[in-house]
PDB file of C-alpha atoms in Angstrom:
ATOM      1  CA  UNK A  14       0.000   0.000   0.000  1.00 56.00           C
ATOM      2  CA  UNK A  15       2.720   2.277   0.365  1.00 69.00           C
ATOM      3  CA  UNK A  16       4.762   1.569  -2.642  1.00 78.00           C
ATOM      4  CA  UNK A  17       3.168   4.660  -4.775  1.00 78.00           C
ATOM      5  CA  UNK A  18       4.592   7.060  -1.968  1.00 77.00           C
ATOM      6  CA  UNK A  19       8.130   5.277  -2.004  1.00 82.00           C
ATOM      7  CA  UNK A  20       7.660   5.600  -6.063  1.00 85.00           C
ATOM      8  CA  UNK A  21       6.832   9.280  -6.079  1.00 83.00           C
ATOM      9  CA  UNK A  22       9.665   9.799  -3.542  1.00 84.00           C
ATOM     10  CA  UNK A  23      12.198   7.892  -5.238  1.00 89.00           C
ATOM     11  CA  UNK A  24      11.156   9.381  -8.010  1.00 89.00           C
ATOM     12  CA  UNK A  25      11.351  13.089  -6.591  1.00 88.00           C
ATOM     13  CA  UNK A  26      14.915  12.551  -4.982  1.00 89.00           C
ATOM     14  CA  UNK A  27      16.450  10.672  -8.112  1.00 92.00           C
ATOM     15  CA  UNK A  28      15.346  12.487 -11.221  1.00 91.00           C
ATOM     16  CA  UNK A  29      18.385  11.872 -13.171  1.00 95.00           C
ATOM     17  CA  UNK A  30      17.964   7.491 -12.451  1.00 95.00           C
ATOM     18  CA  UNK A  31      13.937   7.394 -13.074  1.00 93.00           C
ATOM     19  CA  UNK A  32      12.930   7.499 -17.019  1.00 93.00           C
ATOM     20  CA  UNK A  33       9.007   6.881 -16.303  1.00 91.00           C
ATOM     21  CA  UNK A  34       6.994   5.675 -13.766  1.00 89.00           C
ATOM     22  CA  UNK A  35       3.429   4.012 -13.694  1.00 86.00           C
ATOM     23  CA  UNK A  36       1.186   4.468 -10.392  1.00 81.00           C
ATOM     24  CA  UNK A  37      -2.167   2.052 -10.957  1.00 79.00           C
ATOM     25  CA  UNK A  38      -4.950   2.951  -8.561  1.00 69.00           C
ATOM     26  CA  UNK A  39      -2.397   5.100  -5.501  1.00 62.00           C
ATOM     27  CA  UNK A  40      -4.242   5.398  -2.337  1.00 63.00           C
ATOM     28  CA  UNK A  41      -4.023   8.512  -0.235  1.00 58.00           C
ATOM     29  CA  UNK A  42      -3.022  11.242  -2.785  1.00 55.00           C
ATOM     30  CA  UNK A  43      -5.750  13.707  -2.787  1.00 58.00           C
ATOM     31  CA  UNK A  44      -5.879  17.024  -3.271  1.00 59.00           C
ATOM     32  CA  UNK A  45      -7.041  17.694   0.732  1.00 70.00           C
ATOM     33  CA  UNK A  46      -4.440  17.005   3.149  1.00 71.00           C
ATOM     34  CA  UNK A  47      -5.650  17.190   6.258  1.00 73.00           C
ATOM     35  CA  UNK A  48      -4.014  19.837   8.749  1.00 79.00           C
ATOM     36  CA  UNK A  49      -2.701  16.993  10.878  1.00 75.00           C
ATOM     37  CA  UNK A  50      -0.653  15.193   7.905  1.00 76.00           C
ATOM     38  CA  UNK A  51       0.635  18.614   6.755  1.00 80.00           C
ATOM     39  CA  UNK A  52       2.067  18.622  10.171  1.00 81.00           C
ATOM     40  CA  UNK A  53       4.024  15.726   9.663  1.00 78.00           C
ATOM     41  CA  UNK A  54       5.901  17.336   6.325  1.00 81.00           C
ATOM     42  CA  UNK A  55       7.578  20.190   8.743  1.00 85.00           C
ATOM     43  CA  UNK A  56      10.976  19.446   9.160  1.00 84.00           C
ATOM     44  CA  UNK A  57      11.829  17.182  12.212  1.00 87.00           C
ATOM     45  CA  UNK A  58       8.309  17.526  13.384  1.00 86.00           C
ATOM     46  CA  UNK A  59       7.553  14.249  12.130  1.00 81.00           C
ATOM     47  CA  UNK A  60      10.753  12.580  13.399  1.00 84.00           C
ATOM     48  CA  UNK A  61       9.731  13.958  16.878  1.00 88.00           C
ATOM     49  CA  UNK A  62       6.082  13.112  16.461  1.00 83.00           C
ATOM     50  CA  UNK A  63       7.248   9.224  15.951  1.00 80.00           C
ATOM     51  CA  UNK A  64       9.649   9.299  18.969  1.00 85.00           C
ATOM     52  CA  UNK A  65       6.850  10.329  21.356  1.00 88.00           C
ATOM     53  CA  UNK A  66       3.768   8.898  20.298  1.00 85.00           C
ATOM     54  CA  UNK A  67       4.686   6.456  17.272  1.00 81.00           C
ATOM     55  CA  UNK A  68       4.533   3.085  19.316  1.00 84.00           C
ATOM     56  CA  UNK A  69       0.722   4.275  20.719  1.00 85.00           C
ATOM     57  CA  UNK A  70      -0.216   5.008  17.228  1.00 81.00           C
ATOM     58  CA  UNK A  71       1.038   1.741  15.904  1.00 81.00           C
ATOM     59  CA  UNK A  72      -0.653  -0.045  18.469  1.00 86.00           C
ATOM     60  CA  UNK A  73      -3.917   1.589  18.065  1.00 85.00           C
ATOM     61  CA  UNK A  74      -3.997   0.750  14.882  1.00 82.00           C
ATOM     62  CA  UNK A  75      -3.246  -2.877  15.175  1.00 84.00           C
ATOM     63  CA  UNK A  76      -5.773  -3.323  17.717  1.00 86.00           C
ATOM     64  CA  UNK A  77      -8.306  -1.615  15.459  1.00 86.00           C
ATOM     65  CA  UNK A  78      -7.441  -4.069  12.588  1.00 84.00           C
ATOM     66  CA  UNK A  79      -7.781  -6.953  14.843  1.00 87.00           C
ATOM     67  CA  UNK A  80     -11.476  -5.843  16.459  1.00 88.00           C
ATOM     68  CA  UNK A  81     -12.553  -5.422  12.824  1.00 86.00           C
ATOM     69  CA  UNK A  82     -11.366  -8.885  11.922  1.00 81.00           C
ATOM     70  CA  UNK A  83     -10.515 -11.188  14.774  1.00 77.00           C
ATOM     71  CA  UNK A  84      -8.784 -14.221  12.694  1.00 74.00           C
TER      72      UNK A  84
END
């Protein structure tokens, strides 16, 4: 699911190495970005953001995943 953001990034950083890309159906690139993901593009905002809370977001999510679908 994430492998149109690593395109586009690779992409972005390495100009001169990429010739053409192809993104089929990319999830998550609208035009909207909500406030709280813009936050995360401010430099070292994001890298701070993970430190403190990263491990209760990951584990949030997981145990939303696994009340939605038990197996």
């Amino acid at each position: 699911s994430m492998g149109g953001a690593t395109t586009i990034r690779f992409t972005d950083r390495h100009q001169e190495r990429v010739a053409r890309i192809a993104l089929m159906a990319p999830a998550g690139f609208g035009a909207n970005i909500p406030v709280a993901a813009q936050l995360l593009r401010v430099p070292g905002f994001s890298q701070w953001f993970l430190r403190a809370f990263g491990d209760r977001v990951i584990q949030s999510s997981i145990d939303q995943m696994v009340a939605q679908n038990p197996a």
